[in-house]
Amino acid sequence: MTPATSESLLFSVFRMWPLRKMVWLTILVSVVLVLTLLHSWPTRVYTTVDVWQRPGPLLEKRAELNTKTISAHSFVSSLLARNGCVCEGESGGVNLPFAQLLFPRVSAHSLSTAFEASELDEIKRRRAKEYKSFQKRYTPADALIIAEANNPLQYPTQGVEMRPMKTVIIPGKTSDRNKHPVNITATLGTLNVAAEVDGVKVKGDGEMHMALSSSLLPNLNRQLQFVTYTNTLFHPNTADTVQLETEGRRAMFTIKIRHGVTPKLYNTGSKGEYNVSALVTIATKTFLRYDKLQDLIDSVRKYYPTVTIVIADDSENPKTVSGPYIEHYIMPFGKGWFAGRNLAVSQVTTKYFLWVDDDFFFTANTKLEKLVDVLEKTTLDLVGGAVREATGYTATFRQTISVEPGEEDGDCLHIRKGFHHVIQGFPNCVVTDGVINFFLARTDKVQQVGFDPRLDRVAHMEFFIDGLGSLHVGSCDDVIVSHASKIRLPWVSQSESDKAYTKFRYPSASSDATHTKNGILYFKNRFQCLTHN
Ligand SMILES: *[C@@H]1O[C@H](CO)[C@@H](O)[C@H](O)[C@H]1NC(C)=O
Ligand SMILES: *[C@@H]1O[C@H](CO)[C@@H](O)[C@H](O)[C@H]1NC(C)=O
């Protein structure tokens, strides 16, 4: 039909219609339009957050204060154990059989010998780079803050931190003109004076309770600058509450006593552009669907020929899946969904892993570099992408989770579609609590949360619920993987493996799998109920 004839046809249709019908049609169309608009209109205005990795202003202040303290008391700085360390062994001794048994000696080992001298500089550079970003993520945000209160006692309110069984200076001060004694009391360690100041009486040096007095206020204050605390009761992560007391006044502060977080750094390959093969492992779990799995592998190889693929497989009669950069782990039959995720993730040795389902396949839109960039530049631990269905529909499955405290019956769990903020600098990405089962994540963080292996069939959000409070989750809709159709067309007969799969994967609401899931939420997570939309 040419344009002219179609126009005249339309015209004649309109002419044929009575005017009233036209009016009704117009009203109907407008109502539908308004409803559609209202529906798609965002009900909430989202703010943008800056989650980029960089130390905040507080941390800089802390460093500054620390250096000041150290230079003021340089002669006791050895107590602070902030200087470079050395590993020294005990020398001498005799080289006889049983010598180590009879005269045990400390031995020292250099670890850099694990590398060739020629590559050591490059290794050091990479390690320093990874350590710097680790520090940005893990340095506690507590700056040293000293209360210069309307109280005659000046003391640190937060930010005093030390290693177990070591010694730290606790800077105090008094402005009590009546020259009352100052008492200091600790509970998990002892108090000492690192240097004695003339004209000051010290009682209880080396004990948990110490009293300082002097007729000269400046001398007393000088002495208060040299009080040290030594932790004597070991705990890897605890705090001591120290009490400072003078006539009628009392102040308390805590000293955090804990081991530092041991870094887990990953060698992420050479400088320059992101090397996906060195940074990412693709992890998946398969059950019966070998044809789909092969499609996934083929599609990955098209874009990332050397990336490692880890496959956990709990099929009854496992088939061989082999090829370069493929690790196929066979599990007991029907071990289940989360057990498989756990196994696959436990074998990852790269900094990040990408989770994919076995019926996904990569396309030119599956740009892993973009997701790597988000995790490298922000404090996020996990970032989801989008999954495109065969129908063309794209899903990100963004969910927010909140827990409302309850009484003896347990807490209330609320899951809602949506997200918290847009991420500054990444307009396609948001901060949320749960995402779709296509995500890139920090291997060590996900290994800490783990997947509960009891969840064997339908499970997904349970992982994000377990990770609440420790995982920083994001979602980007511009990295897309495709999904082999899940919507079964009635005229296409299912293959035998698909039939068996469907029977396993989609149990009914009253089934054992649903009972297991609710039981775990009830007992393990101590929830009494759940709401979601
Ligand atoms: C300080 O400690 C001494 C004992 O060491 C005690 O006699 C005195 O009452 C204490 N002073 C205050 C203000 O608590
Ligand atoms: C990327 O990393 C892989 C695995 O570590 C390595 O074999 C490959 O040489 C690296 N490629 C580049 C361009 O550095």
Coordinates of C-alpha atoms and ligand atoms in Angstrom, one line a residue:
M1 CA 0.0 0.0 0.0
T2 CA 1.4 3.4 -0.9
P3 CA 1.3 6.3 1.6
A4 CA -1.3 8.1 -0.3
T5 CA -3.8 5.2 -0.3
S6 CA -3.2 4.5 3.4
E7 CA -3.9 8.2 4.2
S8 CA -7.1 8.2 2.3
L9 CA -8.1 5.0 4.0
L10 CA -7.5 6.5 7.4
F11 CA -9.4 9.6 6.4
S12 CA -12.4 7.6 5.3
V13 CA -12.4 5.6 8.5
F14 CA -12.5 8.8 10.6
R15 CA -15.3 10.2 8.4
M16 CA -17.2 7.0 8.9
W17 CA -17.0 7.3 12.7
P18 CA -19.5 9.4 14.5
L19 CA -18.1 12.3 16.5
R20 CA -19.0 10.9 19.9
K21 CA -17.1 7.7 19.3
M22 CA -14.1 9.8 18.4
V23 CA -14.3 11.8 21.7
W24 CA -14.6 8.6 23.7
L25 CA -11.6 7.1 21.9
T26 CA -9.5 10.2 22.6
I27 CA -10.4 10.1 26.3
L28 CA -9.6 6.4 26.5
V29 CA -6.2 6.8 24.8
S30 CA -5.3 9.7 27.1
V31 CA -6.3 7.7 30.2
V32 CA -4.1 4.8 29.2
L33 CA -1.2 7.2 28.4
V34 CA -1.5 8.9 31.8
L35 CA -1.7 5.6 33.6
T36 CA 1.4 4.3 31.7
L37 CA 3.3 7.5 32.5
L38 CA 2.3 7.3 36.2
H39 CA 3.4 3.7 36.4
S40 CA 6.8 4.3 34.9
W41 CA 7.4 7.5 36.8
P42 CA 10.0 7.0 39.5
T43 CA 8.2 7.1 42.9
R44 CA 11.3 8.1 44.7
V45 CA 14.1 10.5 43.7
Y46 CA 17.4 8.7 44.2
T47 CA 20.5 10.5 45.4
T48 CA 23.9 9.9 44.0
V49 CA 26.7 8.6 46.3
D50 CA 30.4 8.8 46.0
V51 CA 31.7 5.3 46.9
W52 CA 35.1 5.8 45.3
Q53 CA 38.1 4.3 47.1
R54 CA 39.9 7.0 48.8
P55 CA 40.8 7.8 52.4
G56 CA 38.4 10.3 54.0
P57 CA 39.5 13.5 55.7
L58 CA 39.3 11.9 59.1
L59 CA 42.0 9.4 58.2
E60 CA 44.4 12.1 57.1
K61 CA 43.8 13.8 60.4
R62 CA 44.5 10.6 62.3
A63 CA 47.9 10.2 60.6
E64 CA 48.8 13.8 61.4
L65 CA 47.9 13.4 65.0
N66 CA 49.9 10.2 65.3
T67 CA 53.1 11.8 63.9
K68 CA 52.7 14.7 66.3
T69 CA 52.4 12.4 69.2
I70 CA 55.4 10.4 68.1
S71 CA 57.7 13.4 67.6
A72 CA 56.7 14.8 71.0
H73 CA 57.8 11.7 72.7
S74 CA 60.4 10.3 70.4
F75 CA 62.2 8.6 73.1
V76 CA 59.3 6.3 73.9
S77 CA 58.4 5.8 70.3
S78 CA 60.0 2.3 70.4
L79 CA 57.1 1.4 72.6
L80 CA 54.7 2.2 69.8
A81 CA 56.3 -0.4 67.5
R82 CA 55.6 1.7 64.5
N83 CA 59.0 1.5 63.0
G84 CA 60.0 -0.9 60.3
C85 CA 60.3 -4.5 61.4
V86 CA 63.0 -7.1 60.9
C87 CA 63.0 -10.8 61.1
E88 CA 66.0 -11.9 63.2
G89 CA 66.8 -15.5 64.0
E90 CA 69.0 -16.7 66.8
S91 CA 72.5 -17.5 65.6
G92 CA 75.1 -19.8 67.0
G93 CA 74.3 -23.2 68.6
V94 CA 75.5 -26.6 67.5
N95 CA 74.5 -28.5 64.5
L96 CA 73.9 -31.8 66.2
P97 CA 71.0 -34.3 65.9
F98 CA 68.2 -33.3 68.3
A99 CA 69.8 -29.9 68.7
Q100 CA 66.5 -28.2 67.8
L101 CA 64.7 -30.4 70.4
L102 CA 67.2 -29.7 73.2
F103 CA 68.0 -26.1 72.5
P104 CA 65.1 -24.7 70.5
R105 CA 66.2 -21.7 68.5
V106 CA 64.2 -19.0 66.5
S107 CA 64.9 -19.2 62.9
A108 CA 64.3 -16.5 60.3
H109 CA 63.3 -16.8 56.6
S110 CA 63.2 -14.3 53.8
L111 CA 60.1 -14.7 51.7
S112 CA 61.1 -12.6 48.7
T113 CA 63.4 -15.5 47.6
A114 CA 60.2 -17.1 46.1
F115 CA 60.8 -14.8 43.2
E116 CA 63.6 -14.4 40.7
A117 CA 65.7 -11.3 41.3
S118 CA 64.8 -10.0 37.9
E119 CA 61.1 -10.0 38.5
L120 CA 61.2 -8.9 42.1
D121 CA 60.9 -5.2 41.3
E122 CA 57.8 -5.7 39.3
I123 CA 56.3 -8.0 41.9
K124 CA 56.9 -5.4 44.6
R125 CA 55.3 -2.7 42.5
R126 CA 52.2 -4.8 42.0
R127 CA 52.0 -5.8 45.6
A128 CA 52.3 -2.2 46.7
K129 CA 49.5 -1.2 44.4
E130 CA 47.2 -3.9 45.7
Y131 CA 48.1 -3.1 49.3
K132 CA 47.3 0.6 48.8
S133 CA 43.8 -0.2 47.6
F134 CA 43.5 -2.8 50.4
Q135 CA 44.4 -0.1 53.0
K136 CA 41.8 2.3 51.6
R137 CA 39.2 -0.3 52.1
Y138 CA 40.2 -1.7 55.5
T139 CA 41.7 1.1 57.5
P140 CA 39.2 1.8 60.3
A141 CA 37.5 5.1 60.0
D142 CA 38.2 6.0 63.7
A143 CA 40.3 9.1 63.8
L144 CA 42.0 9.9 67.1
I145 CA 39.7 12.5 68.7
I146 CA 40.5 14.2 71.9
A147 CA 37.8 15.7 74.1
E148 CA 38.7 19.1 75.2
A149 CA 35.7 19.2 77.4
N150 CA 34.4 21.5 80.0
N151 CA 35.7 18.8 82.3
P152 CA 39.1 19.3 83.9
L153 CA 40.2 16.0 82.4
Q154 CA 41.3 15.9 78.8
Y155 CA 41.4 12.5 77.2
P156 CA 41.0 10.7 73.9
T157 CA 37.4 9.8 73.2
Q158 CA 38.1 7.4 70.3
G159 CA 40.9 6.3 68.0
V160 CA 43.3 4.7 70.5
E161 CA 44.1 1.4 68.9
M162 CA 46.8 -1.1 69.7
R163 CA 47.9 -4.7 69.0
P164 CA 47.3 -7.4 71.7
M165 CA 50.0 -7.7 74.4
K166 CA 51.7 -4.5 73.2
T167 CA 52.1 -1.0 74.7
V168 CA 50.6 2.3 73.7
I169 CA 50.8 5.9 75.1
I170 CA 47.5 7.2 76.4
P171 CA 47.6 11.0 76.2
G172 CA 45.8 12.6 79.1
K173 CA 45.8 16.1 80.7
T174 CA 44.1 17.8 83.6
S175 CA 43.3 21.5 84.2
D176 CA 42.2 21.0 87.8
R177 CA 43.7 24.1 89.5
N178 CA 43.2 22.5 93.0
K179 CA 45.9 20.0 92.2
H180 CA 43.8 17.0 93.0
P181 CA 45.4 13.6 92.3
V182 CA 44.5 11.9 89.0
N183 CA 43.7 8.2 89.1
I184 CA 43.8 6.0 86.1
T185 CA 42.2 2.5 86.0
A186 CA 42.3 -0.2 83.4
T187 CA 40.9 -3.7 83.4
L188 CA 42.7 -5.8 80.7
G189 CA 46.3 -4.4 81.1
T190 CA 48.7 -2.4 83.3
L191 CA 49.6 1.2 83.5
N192 CA 53.2 2.5 83.5
V193 CA 55.0 5.8 83.4
A194 CA 57.5 5.7 80.5
A195 CA 59.5 8.5 82.0
E196 CA 59.4 10.1 85.4
V197 CA 58.8 13.9 85.9
D198 CA 60.3 15.7 88.9
G199 CA 57.9 16.7 91.6
V200 CA 55.2 14.1 90.7
K201 CA 54.2 11.3 93.0
V202 CA 53.3 8.0 91.2
K203 CA 51.5 5.3 93.0
G204 CA 50.7 2.0 91.3
D205 CA 53.3 2.0 88.5
G206 CA 52.9 -1.3 86.7
E207 CA 49.5 -2.0 88.1
M208 CA 45.9 -1.7 86.8
H209 CA 45.3 1.3 89.0
M210 CA 47.6 4.2 89.1
A211 CA 47.4 7.5 91.1
L212 CA 49.4 10.6 90.0
S213 CA 49.7 13.7 92.2
S214 CA 51.8 16.8 92.3
S215 CA 51.7 20.3 93.7
L216 CA 52.8 21.6 90.4
L217 CA 50.1 21.4 87.6
P218 CA 52.5 21.7 84.7
N219 CA 54.6 18.8 86.1
L220 CA 51.5 16.7 86.6
N221 CA 50.5 17.3 83.0
R222 CA 53.9 16.6 81.7
Q223 CA 53.8 13.3 83.6
L224 CA 50.3 12.5 82.2
Q225 CA 51.8 12.7 78.7
F226 CA 54.0 9.8 79.5
V227 CA 51.5 7.3 80.8
T228 CA 51.5 4.0 78.9
Y229 CA 49.1 1.2 78.8
T230 CA 50.3 -2.4 78.2
N231 CA 47.7 -5.0 77.3
T232 CA 48.3 -8.1 79.5
L233 CA 45.1 -10.2 78.8
F234 CA 45.1 -11.7 75.3
H235 CA 42.1 -11.4 73.0
P236 CA 42.5 -11.0 69.2
N237 CA 39.8 -8.3 69.1
T238 CA 38.6 -6.6 72.2
A239 CA 38.6 -3.2 73.9
D240 CA 39.6 -2.0 77.3
T241 CA 37.7 0.8 79.0
V242 CA 40.1 3.1 80.8
Q243 CA 38.9 5.3 83.6
L244 CA 40.4 8.7 84.4
E245 CA 39.4 10.2 87.7
T246 CA 40.0 13.3 89.7
E247 CA 38.1 14.7 92.7
G248 CA 34.5 14.6 91.7
R249 CA 35.1 14.1 88.0
R250 CA 35.3 11.0 86.0
A251 CA 36.0 10.3 82.3
M252 CA 36.1 7.0 80.4
F253 CA 37.5 6.0 77.0
T254 CA 38.2 2.8 75.2
I255 CA 41.3 1.4 73.8
K256 CA 40.7 -1.0 70.9
I257 CA 43.0 -4.0 71.2
R258 CA 43.1 -6.1 68.1
H259 CA 45.3 -7.7 65.5
G260 CA 45.4 -5.9 62.2
V261 CA 43.5 -7.4 59.3
T262 CA 45.9 -9.7 57.4
P263 CA 45.9 -8.6 53.8
K264 CA 44.8 -11.0 51.1
L265 CA 46.2 -9.5 48.0
Y266 CA 45.9 -10.9 44.4
N267 CA 48.5 -10.5 41.7
T268 CA 46.3 -8.9 39.1
G269 CA 48.7 -9.0 36.1
S270 CA 50.8 -6.4 34.4
K271 CA 50.2 -2.7 34.3
G272 CA 48.0 -1.0 31.7
E273 CA 44.6 -2.2 30.8
Y274 CA 42.7 -4.7 32.8
N275 CA 43.8 -8.2 32.1
V276 CA 40.5 -10.1 32.6
S277 CA 42.2 -13.5 32.5
A278 CA 44.5 -12.5 35.4
L279 CA 41.7 -10.8 37.3
V280 CA 38.5 -12.9 36.8
T281 CA 37.5 -16.5 37.0
I282 CA 34.1 -17.5 35.6
A283 CA 32.2 -19.7 38.1
T284 CA 29.1 -21.8 37.3
K285 CA 27.1 -24.7 38.6
T286 CA 25.6 -27.2 36.2
F287 CA 23.1 -30.0 36.5
L288 CA 22.2 -32.1 33.5
R289 CA 22.2 -29.2 31.0
Y290 CA 25.4 -30.1 29.1
D291 CA 24.2 -28.6 25.9
K292 CA 23.5 -25.2 27.5
L293 CA 26.8 -25.3 29.4
Q294 CA 28.7 -25.9 26.1
D295 CA 27.0 -22.9 24.5
L296 CA 28.1 -20.8 27.5
I297 CA 31.7 -22.0 27.2
D298 CA 31.8 -21.4 23.5
S299 CA 30.4 -17.9 23.9
V300 CA 32.9 -17.1 26.7
R301 CA 35.8 -18.3 24.5
K302 CA 34.7 -16.0 21.7
Y303 CA 35.5 -12.9 23.9
Y304 CA 37.8 -14.2 26.6
P305 CA 39.8 -17.1 25.2
T306 CA 42.1 -17.5 28.3
V307 CA 39.8 -16.8 31.2
T308 CA 39.5 -19.7 33.6
I309 CA 36.1 -21.3 33.9
V310 CA 35.3 -23.3 37.1
I311 CA 32.3 -25.7 36.8
A312 CA 30.7 -27.5 39.7
D313 CA 28.6 -30.4 38.5
D314 CA 26.2 -32.6 40.6
S315 CA 24.6 -34.5 37.7
E316 CA 23.8 -38.1 38.3
N317 CA 25.8 -39.4 35.3
P318 CA 28.4 -36.6 34.8
K319 CA 29.8 -36.2 31.4
T320 CA 33.3 -35.0 30.7
V321 CA 33.7 -31.2 30.1
S322 CA 37.2 -30.5 29.1
G323 CA 39.3 -27.9 27.3
P324 CA 42.0 -25.3 28.0
Y325 CA 41.3 -23.1 31.1
I326 CA 38.4 -25.3 32.2
E327 CA 38.2 -26.9 35.7
H328 CA 35.3 -29.3 36.1
Y329 CA 34.5 -30.5 39.6
I330 CA 32.2 -33.4 40.0
M331 CA 30.0 -33.5 43.2
P332 CA 27.8 -36.1 44.7
F333 CA 24.5 -36.4 42.8
G334 CA 21.9 -33.7 43.6
K335 CA 24.1 -31.9 46.1
G336 CA 22.4 -28.8 45.1
W337 CA 22.6 -25.2 44.1
F338 CA 24.4 -23.4 47.0
A339 CA 26.8 -26.4 47.6
G340 CA 27.8 -26.0 44.0
R341 CA 28.3 -22.3 44.3
N342 CA 30.4 -22.9 47.4
L343 CA 32.6 -25.5 45.7
A344 CA 33.1 -23.4 42.6
V345 CA 34.0 -20.2 44.5
S346 CA 36.3 -22.1 46.9
Q347 CA 38.5 -23.0 43.9
V348 CA 38.9 -19.4 42.5
T349 CA 42.4 -18.0 42.8
T350 CA 41.8 -14.6 41.1
K351 CA 40.8 -11.4 42.8
Y352 CA 37.3 -11.5 41.3
F353 CA 35.0 -14.2 40.1
L354 CA 32.0 -13.8 37.8
W355 CA 28.9 -15.9 38.6
V356 CA 26.9 -17.1 35.7
D357 CA 24.1 -19.7 35.4
D358 CA 24.9 -22.5 33.0
D359 CA 22.1 -21.4 30.6
F360 CA 23.5 -17.9 30.1
F361 CA 25.7 -17.0 27.1
F362 CA 28.0 -14.1 26.4
T363 CA 27.5 -11.6 23.7
A364 CA 29.3 -8.4 22.6
N365 CA 27.4 -6.6 25.4
T366 CA 29.0 -8.8 28.1
K367 CA 31.9 -6.5 28.8
L368 CA 33.5 -7.8 32.0
E369 CA 36.1 -4.9 31.9
K370 CA 33.3 -2.5 32.9
L371 CA 32.4 -4.5 36.0
V372 CA 36.0 -4.9 36.9
D373 CA 36.4 -1.1 36.6
V374 CA 33.6 -0.5 39.0
L375 CA 35.1 -2.9 41.7
E376 CA 38.6 -1.5 41.1
K377 CA 37.5 2.1 41.6
T378 CA 34.9 1.9 44.3
T379 CA 34.4 0.3 47.7
L380 CA 31.8 -2.1 46.4
D381 CA 32.4 -5.9 46.9
L382 CA 30.0 -7.2 44.4
V383 CA 28.4 -5.8 41.3
G384 CA 25.5 -7.3 39.3
G385 CA 24.9 -6.9 35.6
A386 CA 21.7 -7.4 33.6
V387 CA 20.3 -10.6 32.0
R388 CA 18.5 -10.4 28.7
E389 CA 15.8 -13.0 28.1
A390 CA 15.1 -14.4 24.7
T391 CA 12.0 -12.2 24.6
G392 CA 14.3 -9.1 24.7
Y393 CA 13.3 -8.3 28.2
T394 CA 16.3 -7.2 30.4
A395 CA 16.3 -7.7 34.1
T396 CA 18.7 -6.5 36.9
F397 CA 16.6 -7.8 39.8
R398 CA 17.7 -5.1 42.2
Q399 CA 16.5 -5.6 45.8
T400 CA 16.8 -3.8 49.0
I401 CA 16.8 -5.7 52.2
S402 CA 16.0 -4.4 55.7
V403 CA 15.7 -6.1 59.0
E404 CA 13.3 -4.7 61.7
P405 CA 14.2 -5.8 65.2
G406 CA 11.5 -8.0 66.8
E407 CA 11.0 -9.5 70.3
E408 CA 11.2 -13.1 71.3
D409 CA 9.5 -14.2 68.1
G410 CA 12.4 -13.0 66.0
D411 CA 13.1 -10.1 63.6
C412 CA 11.1 -9.1 60.5
L413 CA 12.7 -9.3 57.1
H414 CA 11.6 -6.9 54.4
I415 CA 12.7 -7.3 50.8
R416 CA 11.7 -4.7 48.2
K417 CA 12.5 -4.1 44.6
G418 CA 14.8 -1.1 44.1
F419 CA 18.0 0.4 45.2
H420 CA 19.5 3.1 47.5
H421 CA 21.6 5.5 45.4
V422 CA 23.1 6.0 42.0
I423 CA 26.9 5.8 42.0
Q424 CA 28.7 9.0 41.2
G425 CA 30.8 8.6 38.1
F426 CA 29.0 5.4 37.0
P427 CA 25.6 6.6 35.8
N428 CA 24.5 3.1 34.9
C429 CA 25.2 1.7 38.4
V430 CA 23.4 1.9 41.7
V431 CA 24.0 0.8 45.3
T432 CA 21.6 -1.9 46.5
D433 CA 21.5 -5.0 48.7
G434 CA 20.7 -7.8 46.3
V435 CA 21.2 -8.5 42.6
I436 CA 20.5 -11.0 39.8
N437 CA 22.5 -14.2 39.5
F438 CA 25.0 -12.6 37.1
F439 CA 27.6 -10.7 39.1
L440 CA 31.2 -10.0 39.6
A441 CA 32.5 -10.2 43.2
R442 CA 35.5 -9.9 45.3
T443 CA 36.5 -13.6 45.9
D444 CA 37.7 -13.2 49.5
K445 CA 34.6 -11.3 50.6
V446 CA 32.2 -13.8 49.1
Q447 CA 34.2 -16.7 50.6
Q448 CA 33.7 -15.0 54.0
V449 CA 30.0 -14.9 53.6
G450 CA 29.6 -18.3 51.9
F451 CA 26.6 -20.1 50.5
D452 CA 24.6 -22.2 52.9
P453 CA 24.9 -25.7 51.4
R454 CA 21.6 -26.7 52.9
L455 CA 19.8 -24.5 50.3
D456 CA 19.8 -27.0 47.5
R457 CA 17.1 -26.0 45.1
V458 CA 15.5 -22.6 44.9
A459 CA 17.9 -20.1 46.6
H460 CA 19.4 -16.8 45.7
M461 CA 18.5 -13.9 48.0
E462 CA 19.5 -16.0 51.0
F463 CA 23.2 -15.3 50.1
F464 CA 22.6 -11.5 50.2
I465 CA 20.7 -11.8 53.5
D466 CA 23.7 -13.6 55.0
G467 CA 26.0 -10.9 53.5
L468 CA 23.9 -8.0 54.9
G469 CA 26.2 -5.7 56.8
S470 CA 29.4 -7.0 55.3
L471 CA 28.8 -7.0 51.5
H472 CA 28.7 -3.6 49.7
V473 CA 26.5 -4.4 46.7
G474 CA 26.0 -2.6 43.4
S475 CA 24.2 -3.2 40.1
C476 CA 25.0 -1.9 36.6
D477 CA 22.5 -2.3 33.8
D478 CA 25.0 -1.7 30.9
V479 CA 26.8 -5.1 31.2
I480 CA 24.4 -7.7 29.8
V481 CA 24.5 -11.5 29.5
S482 CA 21.9 -13.4 27.5
H483 CA 19.7 -16.1 28.8
A484 CA 18.7 -19.1 26.8
S485 CA 14.9 -19.0 26.9
K486 CA 13.4 -20.1 30.2
I487 CA 9.8 -19.5 29.0
R488 CA 8.9 -22.8 27.5
L489 CA 6.9 -22.6 24.3
P490 CA 4.2 -25.2 24.4
W491 CA 4.7 -26.4 20.9
V492 CA 8.5 -27.0 21.4
S493 CA 8.9 -30.4 23.1
Q494 CA 11.3 -30.3 26.0
S495 CA 14.4 -32.5 25.9
E496 CA 14.8 -35.3 28.4
S497 CA 17.4 -33.4 30.4
D498 CA 15.3 -30.2 30.4
K499 CA 12.3 -32.2 31.8
A500 CA 14.4 -33.7 34.6
Y501 CA 15.9 -30.3 35.3
T502 CA 12.5 -28.6 35.6
K503 CA 11.3 -31.3 38.0
F504 CA 14.3 -30.6 40.3
R505 CA 14.6 -26.9 39.9
Y506 CA 11.1 -25.6 40.4
P507 CA 9.5 -27.3 43.3
S508 CA 6.0 -26.3 44.4
A509 CA 5.4 -23.9 47.3
S510 CA 4.5 -26.6 49.7
S511 CA 7.5 -28.8 48.8
D512 CA 10.4 -29.8 51.1
A513 CA 12.7 -27.2 49.4
T514 CA 10.4 -24.3 50.5
H515 CA 10.2 -25.8 54.0
T516 CA 14.0 -26.0 54.2
K517 CA 14.4 -22.5 53.1
N518 CA 11.9 -21.0 55.5
G519 CA 13.3 -23.1 58.3
I520 CA 16.8 -21.7 57.7
L521 CA 15.5 -18.1 57.6
Y522 CA 13.6 -18.8 60.8
F523 CA 16.3 -20.6 62.8
K524 CA 19.7 -19.6 61.4
N525 CA 18.8 -16.0 60.7
R526 CA 16.3 -15.6 63.5
F527 CA 13.5 -14.1 61.4
Q528 CA 9.9 -14.6 62.3
C529 CA 8.5 -13.4 59.0
L530 CA 9.2 -12.0 55.6
T531 CA 7.6 -9.4 53.4
H532 CA 8.5 -8.7 49.7
N533 CA 7.0 -7.2 46.6
Ligands
LIG1 C1 42.5 7.6 93.8 O1 43.1 6.4 94.2 C2 43.4 6.3 95.6 C3 44.0 5.0 95.8 O2 45.0 4.7 94.9 C4 42.2 6.6 96.4 O3 42.5 6.6 97.8 C5 41.5 7.9 96.0 O4 40.3 8.0 96.7 C6 41.2 7.9 94.5 N1 40.7 9.2 94.1 C7 39.6 9.3 93.4 C8 39.2 10.7 93.0 O5 39.0 8.4 92.9
LIG2 C1 47.0 -11.8 31.3 O1 47.0 -12.8 32.3 C2 47.2 -14.1 32.0 C3 47.0 -15.0 33.2 O2 47.7 -14.5 34.3 C4 48.6 -14.2 31.4 O3 48.9 -15.5 30.9 C5 48.7 -13.2 30.2 O4 50.0 -13.2 29.7 C6 48.3 -11.8 30.6 N1 48.2 -11.0 29.4 C7 48.8 -9.8 29.3 C8 48.6 -9.1 28.0 O5 49.5 -9.3 30.2

